[in-house]
PDB file of C-alpha atoms and ligand atoms in Angstrom:
ATOM      1  CA  MET A   1     119.197  64.133 196.160  1.00  0.00           C
ATOM      2  CA  ARG A   2     119.156  61.486 193.591  1.00  0.00           C
ATOM      3  CA  TYR A   3     115.309  60.949 194.500  1.00  0.00           C
ATOM      4  CA  ARG A   4     114.664  64.253 193.823  1.00  0.00           C
ATOM      5  CA  GLY A   5     116.616  64.536 190.490  1.00  0.00           C
ATOM      6  CA  ILE A   6     114.596  61.171 189.312  1.00  0.00           C
ATOM      7  CA  PHE A   7     111.348  63.357 190.488  1.00  0.00           C
ATOM      8  CA  THR A   8     112.565  66.644 188.336  1.00  0.00           C
ATOM      9  CA  LEU A   9     113.098  64.390 185.433  1.00  0.00           C
ATOM     10  CA  THR A  10     109.632  62.982 185.193  1.00  0.00           C
ATOM     11  CA  ALA A  11     107.827  66.225 186.488  1.00  0.00           C
ATOM     12  CA  VAL A  12     109.680  67.744 183.115  1.00  0.00           C
ATOM     13  CA  ILE A  13     108.734  64.390 181.034  1.00  0.00           C
ATOM     14  CA  LEU A  14     105.108  64.643 182.498  1.00  0.00           C
ATOM     15  CA  ILE A  15     104.746  68.494 181.621  1.00  0.00           C
ATOM     16  CA  ILE A  16     106.497  67.763 178.231  1.00  0.00           C
ATOM     17  CA  ILE A  17     103.921  65.243 177.164  1.00  0.00           C
ATOM     18  CA  VAL A  18     100.932  66.939 178.449  1.00  0.00           C
ATOM     19  CA  THR A  19     101.895  70.529 176.833  1.00  0.00           C
ATOM     20  CA  SER A  20     102.695  68.877 173.398  1.00  0.00           C
ATOM     21  CA  LYS A  21      99.369  66.786 173.853  1.00  0.00           C
ATOM     22  CA  PHE A  22      97.440  70.099 174.574  1.00  0.00           C
ATOM     23  CA  PHE A  23      99.224  71.724 171.571  1.00  0.00           C
ATOM     24  CA  MET A  24      98.053  68.919 169.267  1.00  0.00           C
ATOM     25  CA  ASP A  25      94.652  69.200 170.465  1.00  0.00           C
ATOM     26  CA  SER A  26      94.820  72.959 170.152  1.00  0.00           C
ATOM     27  CA  PHE A  27      95.976  72.240 166.715  1.00  0.00           C
ATOM     28  CA  HIS A  28      93.169  70.216 165.806  1.00  0.00           C
ATOM     29  CA  ALA A  29      90.472  72.577 167.647  1.00  0.00           C
ATOM     30  CA  HIS A  30      91.929  75.555 165.437  1.00  0.00           C
ATOM     31  CA  GLU A  31      92.039  73.699 162.449  1.00  0.00           C
ATOM     32  CA  LYS A  32      88.161  73.170 163.349  1.00  0.00           C
ATOM     33  CA  ALA A  33      87.979  76.617 164.107  1.00  0.00           C
ATOM     34  CA  LYS A  34      89.460  77.786 160.545  1.00  0.00           C
ATOM     35  CA  GLU A  35      86.907  75.616 158.765  1.00  0.00           C
ATOM     36  CA  VAL A  36      84.066  77.249 160.939  1.00  0.00           C
ATOM     37  CA  ILE A  37      85.558  80.723 160.362  1.00  0.00           C
ATOM     38  CA  GLY A  38      86.244  80.097 157.117  1.00  0.00           C
ATOM     39  CA  PHE A  39      82.467  79.787 156.525  1.00  0.00           C
ATOM     40  CA  TYR A  40      81.674  82.280 158.177  1.00  0.00           C
ATOM     41  CA  GLN A  41      83.889  84.675 156.411  1.00  0.00           C
ATOM     42  CA  ILE A  42      81.949  83.187 153.346  1.00  0.00           C
ATOM     43  CA  HIS A  43      78.782  84.345 154.858  1.00  0.00           C
ATOM     44  CA  ASN A  44      80.198  88.012 155.926  1.00  0.00           C
ATOM     45  CA  ILE A  45      81.132  88.453 152.559  1.00  0.00           C
ATOM     46  CA  PHE A  46      78.200  87.414 151.072  1.00  0.00           C
ATOM     47  CA  ILE A  47      75.940  89.979 153.764  1.00  0.00           C
ATOM     48  CA  SER A  48      78.258  92.897 152.793  1.00  0.00           C
ATOM     49  CA  ALA A  49      78.017  92.614 149.298  1.00  0.00           C
ATOM     50  CA  THR A  50      74.460  92.530 149.462  1.00  0.00           C
ATOM     51  CA  THR A  51      74.776  95.536 152.255  1.00  0.00           C
ATOM     52  CA  THR A  52      76.588  97.852 150.150  1.00  0.00           C
ATOM     53  CA  PRO A  53      74.605 100.489 148.810  1.00  0.00           C
ATOM     54  CA  GLU A  54      73.439  99.845 145.302  1.00  0.00           C
ATOM     55  CA  PRO A  55      72.279 102.650 143.333  1.00  0.00           C
ATOM     56  CA  LYS A  56      68.274 102.323 143.046  1.00  0.00           C
ATOM     57  CA  CYS A  57      65.642 103.024 140.353  1.00  0.00           C
ATOM     58  CA  SER A  58      68.117 102.747 137.563  1.00  0.00           C
ATOM     59  CA  LEU A  59      70.142 105.967 138.713  1.00  0.00           C
ATOM     60  CA  SER A  60      74.186 105.830 137.742  1.00  0.00           C
ATOM     61  CA  LYS A  61      75.052 106.198 141.431  1.00  0.00           C
ATOM     62  CA  PRO A  62      73.124 105.319 145.069  1.00  0.00           C
ATOM     63  CA  CYS A  63      71.744 108.444 146.890  1.00  0.00           C
ATOM     64  CA  PRO A  64      73.399 110.019 150.168  1.00  0.00           C
ATOM     65  CA  PRO A  65      71.610 109.090 153.130  1.00  0.00           C
ATOM     66  CA  ASP A  66      69.542 112.287 153.297  1.00  0.00           C
ATOM     67  CA  SER A  67      68.029 111.582 150.315  1.00  0.00           C
ATOM     68  CA  PHE A  68      65.475 109.430 148.514  1.00  0.00           C
ATOM     69  CA  ALA A  69      66.180 108.057 145.097  1.00  0.00           C
ATOM     70  CA  PHE A  70      63.375 108.260 142.240  1.00  0.00           C
ATOM     71  CA  SER A  71      62.786 107.959 139.202  1.00  0.00           C
ATOM     72  CA  ILE A  72      60.148 108.907 136.607  1.00  0.00           C
ATOM     73  CA  HIS A  73      59.053 107.973 133.060  1.00  0.00           C
ATOM     74  CA  SER A  74      56.055 109.488 131.355  1.00  0.00           C
ATOM     75  CA  GLY A  75      54.093 107.314 129.247  1.00  0.00           C
ATOM     76  CA  ALA A  76      54.287 106.780 125.388  1.00  0.00           C
ATOM     77  CA  ALA A  77      51.231 107.464 123.209  1.00  0.00           C
ATOM     78  CA  THR A  78      48.344 105.219 124.714  1.00  0.00           C
ATOM     79  CA  VAL A  79      50.769 102.268 124.492  1.00  0.00           C
ATOM     80  CA  VAL A  80      53.107 102.280 127.152  1.00  0.00           C
ATOM     81  CA  GLY A  81      51.912 103.094 130.547  1.00  0.00           C
ATOM     82  CA  PRO A  82      54.430 105.553 133.015  1.00  0.00           C
ATOM     83  CA  LYS A  83      56.504 104.411 135.344  1.00  0.00           C
ATOM     84  CA  ILE A  84      56.803 105.905 138.820  1.00  0.00           C
ATOM     85  CA  CYS A  85      60.036 104.145 140.978  1.00  0.00           C
ATOM     86  CA  PHE A  86      60.860 105.568 144.836  1.00  0.00           C
ATOM     87  CA  ASP A  87      63.661 104.362 146.802  1.00  0.00           C
ATOM     88  CA  GLY A  88      64.069 101.402 144.674  1.00  0.00           C
ATOM     89  CA  LYS A  89      60.259 100.177 144.604  1.00  0.00           C
ATOM     90  CA  ASN A  90      57.948 100.238 141.430  1.00  0.00           C
ATOM     91  CA  ILE A  91      54.913 102.053 142.808  1.00  0.00           C
ATOM     92  CA  MET A  92      53.030 102.685 139.531  1.00  0.00           C
ATOM     93  CA  SER A  93      54.018 101.191 136.429  1.00  0.00           C
ATOM     94  CA  HIS A  94      52.522  99.335 133.096  1.00  0.00           C
ATOM     95  CA  ILE A  95      53.424  95.929 134.459  1.00  0.00           C
ATOM     96  CA  LEU A  96      51.729  96.476 138.160  1.00  0.00           C
ATOM     97  CA  ASN A  97      48.573  97.557 136.071  1.00  0.00           C
ATOM     98  CA  ASN A  98      47.808 100.470 138.163  1.00  0.00           C
ATOM     99  CA  VAL A  99      48.442 103.437 135.604  1.00  0.00           C
ATOM    100  CA  GLY A 100      45.710 105.613 133.708  1.00  0.00           C
ATOM    101  CA  PRO A 101      45.266 108.153 131.181  1.00  0.00           C
ATOM    102  CA  GLY A 102      46.117 111.566 132.580  1.00  0.00           C
ATOM    103  CA  LEU A 103      48.609 112.679 135.808  1.00  0.00           C
ATOM    104  CA  ASN A 104      49.683 109.499 137.578  1.00  0.00           C
ATOM    105  CA  ILE A 105      50.900 110.861 141.180  1.00  0.00           C
ATOM    106  CA  VAL A 106      52.965 109.333 144.088  1.00  0.00           C
ATOM    107  CA  VAL A 107      52.435 111.235 147.635  1.00  0.00           C
ATOM    108  CA  ILE A 108      55.277 110.342 150.237  1.00  0.00           C
ATOM    109  CA  ASN A 109      56.371 111.508 153.302  1.00  0.00           C
ATOM    110  CA  ASP A 110      59.233 113.885 153.380  1.00  0.00           C
ATOM    111  CA  THR A 111      60.682 112.524 156.606  1.00  0.00           C
ATOM    112  CA  ASN A 112      59.946 108.948 156.552  1.00  0.00           C
ATOM    113  CA  GLY A 113      59.653 108.040 152.815  1.00  0.00           C
ATOM    114  CA  VAL A 114      55.913 106.493 153.595  1.00  0.00           C
ATOM    115  CA  ILE A 115      54.134 106.214 150.781  1.00  0.00           C
ATOM    116  CA  GLU A 116      50.798 108.058 151.497  1.00  0.00           C
ATOM    117  CA  LYS A 117      48.862 107.596 148.340  1.00  0.00           C
ATOM    118  CA  TYR A 118      49.147 107.046 144.575  1.00  0.00           C
ATOM    119  CA  GLY A 119      46.515 106.590 141.853  1.00  0.00           C
ATOM    120  CA  TYR A 120      46.030 108.526 138.554  1.00  0.00           C
ATOM    121  CA  LEU A 121      44.125 111.938 138.267  1.00  0.00           C
ATOM    122  CA  ASN A 122      42.039 111.223 134.582  1.00  0.00           C
ATOM    123  CA  MET A 123      42.466 114.471 132.797  1.00  0.00           C
ATOM    124  CA  ILE A 124      40.517 112.973 130.116  1.00  0.00           C
ATOM    125  CA  THR A 125      36.884 112.095 131.420  1.00  0.00           C
ATOM    126  CA  GLY A 126      37.974 112.744 135.112  1.00  0.00           C
ATOM    127  CA  ASP A 127      35.887 115.902 137.027  1.00  0.00           C
ATOM    128  CA  SER A 128      38.170 118.783 137.411  1.00  0.00           C
ATOM    129  CA  GLY A 129      36.659 119.848 140.862  1.00  0.00           C
ATOM    130  CA  GLN A 130      37.584 116.308 142.193  1.00  0.00           C
ATOM    131  CA  ILE A 131      41.184 116.568 140.941  1.00  0.00           C
ATOM    132  CA  LEU A 132      41.396 119.740 142.497  1.00  0.00           C
ATOM    133  CA  ALA A 133      40.187 118.782 145.773  1.00  0.00           C
ATOM    134  CA  TYR A 134      42.700 115.667 145.772  1.00  0.00           C
ATOM    135  CA  LEU A 135      45.537 117.984 145.080  1.00  0.00           C
ATOM    136  CA  LYS A 136      44.714 120.430 147.396  1.00  0.00           C
ATOM    137  CA  ASP A 137      44.392 117.938 150.144  1.00  0.00           C
ATOM    138  CA  ILE A 138      48.111 116.949 150.088  1.00  0.00           C
ATOM    139  CA  LYS A 139      49.543 118.387 153.364  1.00  0.00           C
ATOM    140  CA  PRO A 140      52.712 120.809 152.937  1.00  0.00           C
ATOM    141  CA  GLY A 141      56.262 119.311 152.635  1.00  0.00           C
ATOM    142  CA  MET A 142      54.811 115.686 151.111  1.00  0.00           C
ATOM    143  CA  ILE A 143      57.124 114.686 148.401  1.00  0.00           C
ATOM    144  CA  VAL A 144      54.693 114.603 144.964  1.00  0.00           C
ATOM    145  CA  LEU A 145      55.927 112.565 142.143  1.00  0.00           C
ATOM    146  CA  VAL A 146      53.978 113.027 138.722  1.00  0.00           C
ATOM    147  CA  ALA A 147      53.977 111.288 135.162  1.00  0.00           C
ATOM    148  CA  SER A 148      51.581 112.156 132.188  1.00  0.00           C
ATOM    149  CA  TYR A 149      49.754 109.638 130.128  1.00  0.00           C
ATOM    150  CA  ASP A 150      47.994 109.783 126.860  1.00  0.00           C
ATOM    151  CA  ASP A 151      46.786 112.972 127.737  1.00  0.00           C
ATOM    152  CA  ALA A 152      47.307 115.601 130.824  1.00  0.00           C
ATOM    153  CA  THR A 153      45.177 118.899 129.537  1.00  0.00           C
ATOM    154  CA  THR A 154      41.487 118.078 128.797  1.00  0.00           C
ATOM    155  CA  LYS A 155      40.259 118.464 132.393  1.00  0.00           C
ATOM    156  CA  MET A 156      43.258 120.895 133.255  1.00  0.00           C
ATOM    157  CA  THR A 157      42.146 124.112 135.502  1.00  0.00           C
ATOM    158  CA  ASP A 158      44.041 127.173 135.957  1.00  0.00           C
ATOM    159  CA  GLU A 159      43.486 126.612 139.361  1.00  0.00           C
ATOM    160  CA  ILE A 160      44.711 122.858 139.346  1.00  0.00           C
ATOM    161  CA  ARG A 161      48.015 124.150 137.280  1.00  0.00           C
ATOM    162  CA  GLU A 162      48.352 126.469 140.370  1.00  0.00           C
ATOM    163  CA  THR A 163      48.480 123.503 142.708  1.00  0.00           C
ATOM    164  CA  PHE A 164      51.459 122.644 140.696  1.00  0.00           C
ATOM    165  CA  VAL A 165      53.439 125.398 140.724  1.00  0.00           C
ATOM    166  CA  ALA A 166      52.728 125.754 144.658  1.00  0.00           C
ATOM    167  CA  MET A 167      54.745 122.559 144.552  1.00  0.00           C
ATOM    168  CA  GLY A 168      57.551 124.038 142.608  1.00  0.00           C
ATOM    169  CA  SER A 169      56.709 123.349 138.923  1.00  0.00           C
ATOM    170  CA  THR A 170      57.691 126.163 136.534  1.00  0.00           C
ATOM    171  CA  LEU A 171      56.761 124.547 133.371  1.00  0.00           C
ATOM    172  CA  ILE A 172      53.030 123.616 134.454  1.00  0.00           C
ATOM    173  CA  GLY A 173      52.048 126.443 132.751  1.00  0.00           C
ATOM    174  CA  SER A 174      52.811 125.575 129.096  1.00  0.00           C
ATOM    175  CA  LEU A 175      51.769 121.805 129.465  1.00  0.00           C
ATOM    176  CA  ASN A 176      49.336 121.553 125.730  1.00  0.00           C
ATOM    177  CA  HIS A 177      47.379 118.770 124.865  1.00  0.00           C
ATOM    178  CA  ARG A 178      49.012 115.516 124.462  1.00  0.00           C
ATOM    179  CA  ASP A 179      52.917 117.197 125.908  1.00  0.00           C
ATOM    180  CA  ASN A 180      54.604 114.626 128.026  1.00  0.00           C
ATOM    181  CA  TRP A 181      55.159 115.800 131.929  1.00  0.00           C
ATOM    182  CA  VAL A 182      57.589 114.461 134.348  1.00  0.00           C
ATOM    183  CA  PHE A 183      57.817 116.487 137.802  1.00  0.00           C
ATOM    184  CA  ALA A 184      58.883 115.772 141.279  1.00  0.00           C
ATOM    185  CA  GLY A 185      58.022 118.436 144.198  1.00  0.00           C
ATOM    186  CA  ARG A 186      56.838 119.066 147.452  1.00  0.00           C
ATOM    187  CA  ALA A 187      53.826 120.491 148.316  1.00  0.00           C
ATOM    188  CA  GLY A 188      53.371 123.893 149.973  1.00  0.00           C
ATOM    189  CA  THR A 189      56.659 125.081 149.063  1.00  0.00           C
ATOM    190  CA  LYS A 190      57.034 127.148 145.837  1.00  0.00           C
ATOM    191  CA  ILE A 191      60.378 126.437 145.869  1.00  0.00           C
ATOM    192  CA  LYS A 192      61.743 125.769 142.115  1.00  0.00           C
ATOM    193  CA  SER A 193      61.952 121.987 141.827  1.00  0.00           C
ATOM    194  CA  PHE A 194      65.428 120.897 139.606  1.00  0.00           C
ATOM    195  CA  TYR A 195      62.943 117.610 138.480  1.00  0.00           C
ATOM    196  CA  GLU A 196      60.950 118.365 135.803  1.00  0.00           C
ATOM    197  CA  LYS A 197      60.910 118.007 132.111  1.00  0.00           C
ATOM    198  CA  LEU A 198      58.298 118.564 129.346  1.00  0.00           C
ATOM    199  CA  LEU A 199      58.271 117.090 126.072  1.00  0.00           C
ATOM    200  CA  VAL A 200      55.967 119.161 123.703  1.00  0.00           C
ATOM    201  CA  SER A 201      53.577 117.476 121.009  1.00  0.00           C
ATOM    202  CA  ASP A 202      54.491 118.228 117.661  1.00  0.00           C
ATOM    203  CA  GLU A 203      53.387 117.081 114.563  1.00  0.00           C
ATOM    204  CA  LYS A 204      56.974 117.902 112.822  1.00  0.00           C
ATOM    205  CA  THR A 205      59.002 116.257 115.713  1.00  0.00           C
ATOM    206  CA  ASN A 206      56.501 113.454 117.311  1.00  0.00           C
ATOM    207  CA  VAL A 207      58.010 109.927 117.344  1.00  0.00           C
ATOM    208  CA  PHE A 208      54.407 108.366 117.654  1.00  0.00           C
ATOM    209  CA  ASP A 209      51.509 109.134 115.598  1.00  0.00           C
ATOM    210  CA  GLY A 210      50.047 112.314 117.432  1.00  0.00           C
ATOM    211  CA  TRP A 211      52.155 111.684 120.519  1.00  0.00           C
ATOM    212  CA  PRO A 212      55.712 112.918 121.377  1.00  0.00           C
ATOM    213  CA  GLY A 213      58.122 110.212 122.994  1.00  0.00           C
ATOM    214  CA  MET A 214      58.765 109.285 126.459  1.00  0.00           C
ATOM    215  CA  VAL A 215      60.273 111.943 128.763  1.00  0.00           C
ATOM    216  CA  LYS A 216      61.986 110.735 132.403  1.00  0.00           C
ATOM    217  CA  VAL A 217      63.613 112.495 135.071  1.00  0.00           C
ATOM    218  CA  GLY A 218      65.141 111.033 138.106  1.00  0.00           C
ATOM    219  CA  GLY A 219      67.909 111.910 141.219  1.00  0.00           C
ATOM    220  CA  CYS A 220      67.695 111.904 144.774  1.00  0.00           C
ATOM    221  CA  PHE A 221      65.337 113.994 146.460  1.00  0.00           C
ATOM    222  CA  PRO A 222      66.181 115.546 149.464  1.00  0.00           C
ATOM    223  CA  ARG A 223      64.822 114.065 152.898  1.00  0.00           C
ATOM    224  CA  THR A 224      63.467 116.525 155.449  1.00  0.00           C
ATOM    225  CA  VAL A 225      65.393 115.607 158.516  1.00  0.00           C
ATOM    226  CA  ASP A 226      62.814 115.209 161.203  1.00  0.00           C
ATOM    227  CA  ASP A 227      64.826 116.798 164.296  1.00  0.00           C
ATOM    228  CA  THR A 228      62.301 116.147 166.914  1.00  0.00           C
TER     229      THR A 228
HETATM  230  C1  LIG B 301      55.467 112.097 158.175  1.00  0.00           C
HETATM  231  O1  LIG B 301      55.697 111.292 158.989  1.00  0.00           O
HETATM  232  C2  LIG B 301      55.884 111.682 160.413  1.00  0.00           C
HETATM  233  C3  LIG B 301      56.486 110.567 161.528  1.00  0.00           C
HETATM  234  O2  LIG B 301      55.120 109.685 161.191  1.00  0.00           O
HETATM  235  C4  LIG B 301      54.842 112.864 160.790  1.00  0.00           C
HETATM  236  O3  LIG B 301      55.330 113.196 162.216  1.00  0.00           O
HETATM  237  C5  LIG B 301      54.833 114.078 160.055  1.00  0.00           C
HETATM  238  O4  LIG B 301      53.622 114.563 160.119  1.00  0.00           O
HETATM  239  C6  LIG B 301      54.469 113.441 158.622  1.00  0.00           C
HETATM  240  N1  LIG B 301      54.323 114.466 157.522  1.00  0.00           N
HETATM  241  C7  LIG B 301      53.431 115.076 156.818  1.00  0.00           C
HETATM  242  C8  LIG B 301      53.970 116.118 156.132  1.00  0.00           C
HETATM  243  O5  LIG B 301      52.541 114.301 157.258  1.00  0.00           O
END
């Protein structure tokens, strides 16, 4: 019986030693884990801060997921080139050195936001027939962003105006010499676009000698949901 008592006592002491060592170890392990977790927490905060939706293209609010942010600035006289931003990227601008006189245009796939083509239609020295062919070649459904620069009417024809009406423009019919025009529409829909502005060139109000000021439009262009 006595042996049994000593054995039990020894066992209890052993258990206390082992468990306290275990607790000490786990405490150290925990401390280490905290350091590591602390590091990852900082890392996670950093990641989440960069993934929270930020407004794109200088808009005041982020766009809903079923739309694309865009902004369009016309040129100002012959001095400052136009700027077209789509989904957070400047596609055309003076700085990018890819703008020109006439109509600067970006054509975008309306389901995946892929930019199909961009460039400028030289409405001062270009070929009206080629400009019309370029516009007629845009597939129905495509998003079209347009900004004027310098003058957009020297080579303008009624047929060219009609292609923009077919994209939802209601102001293209009133576009005159040196007016500034910005427009976002959808090819082949004829649905009136909310995203269109015209600034008339008028000697009395022009801010530049012979040209009006810059005009801009921006917003969230609805994406076509691919239901295939
Ligand atoms: C847009 O891209 C999708 C996917 O690649 C394609 O199926 C569709 O035909 C394109 N839209 C147009 C108008 O070309």
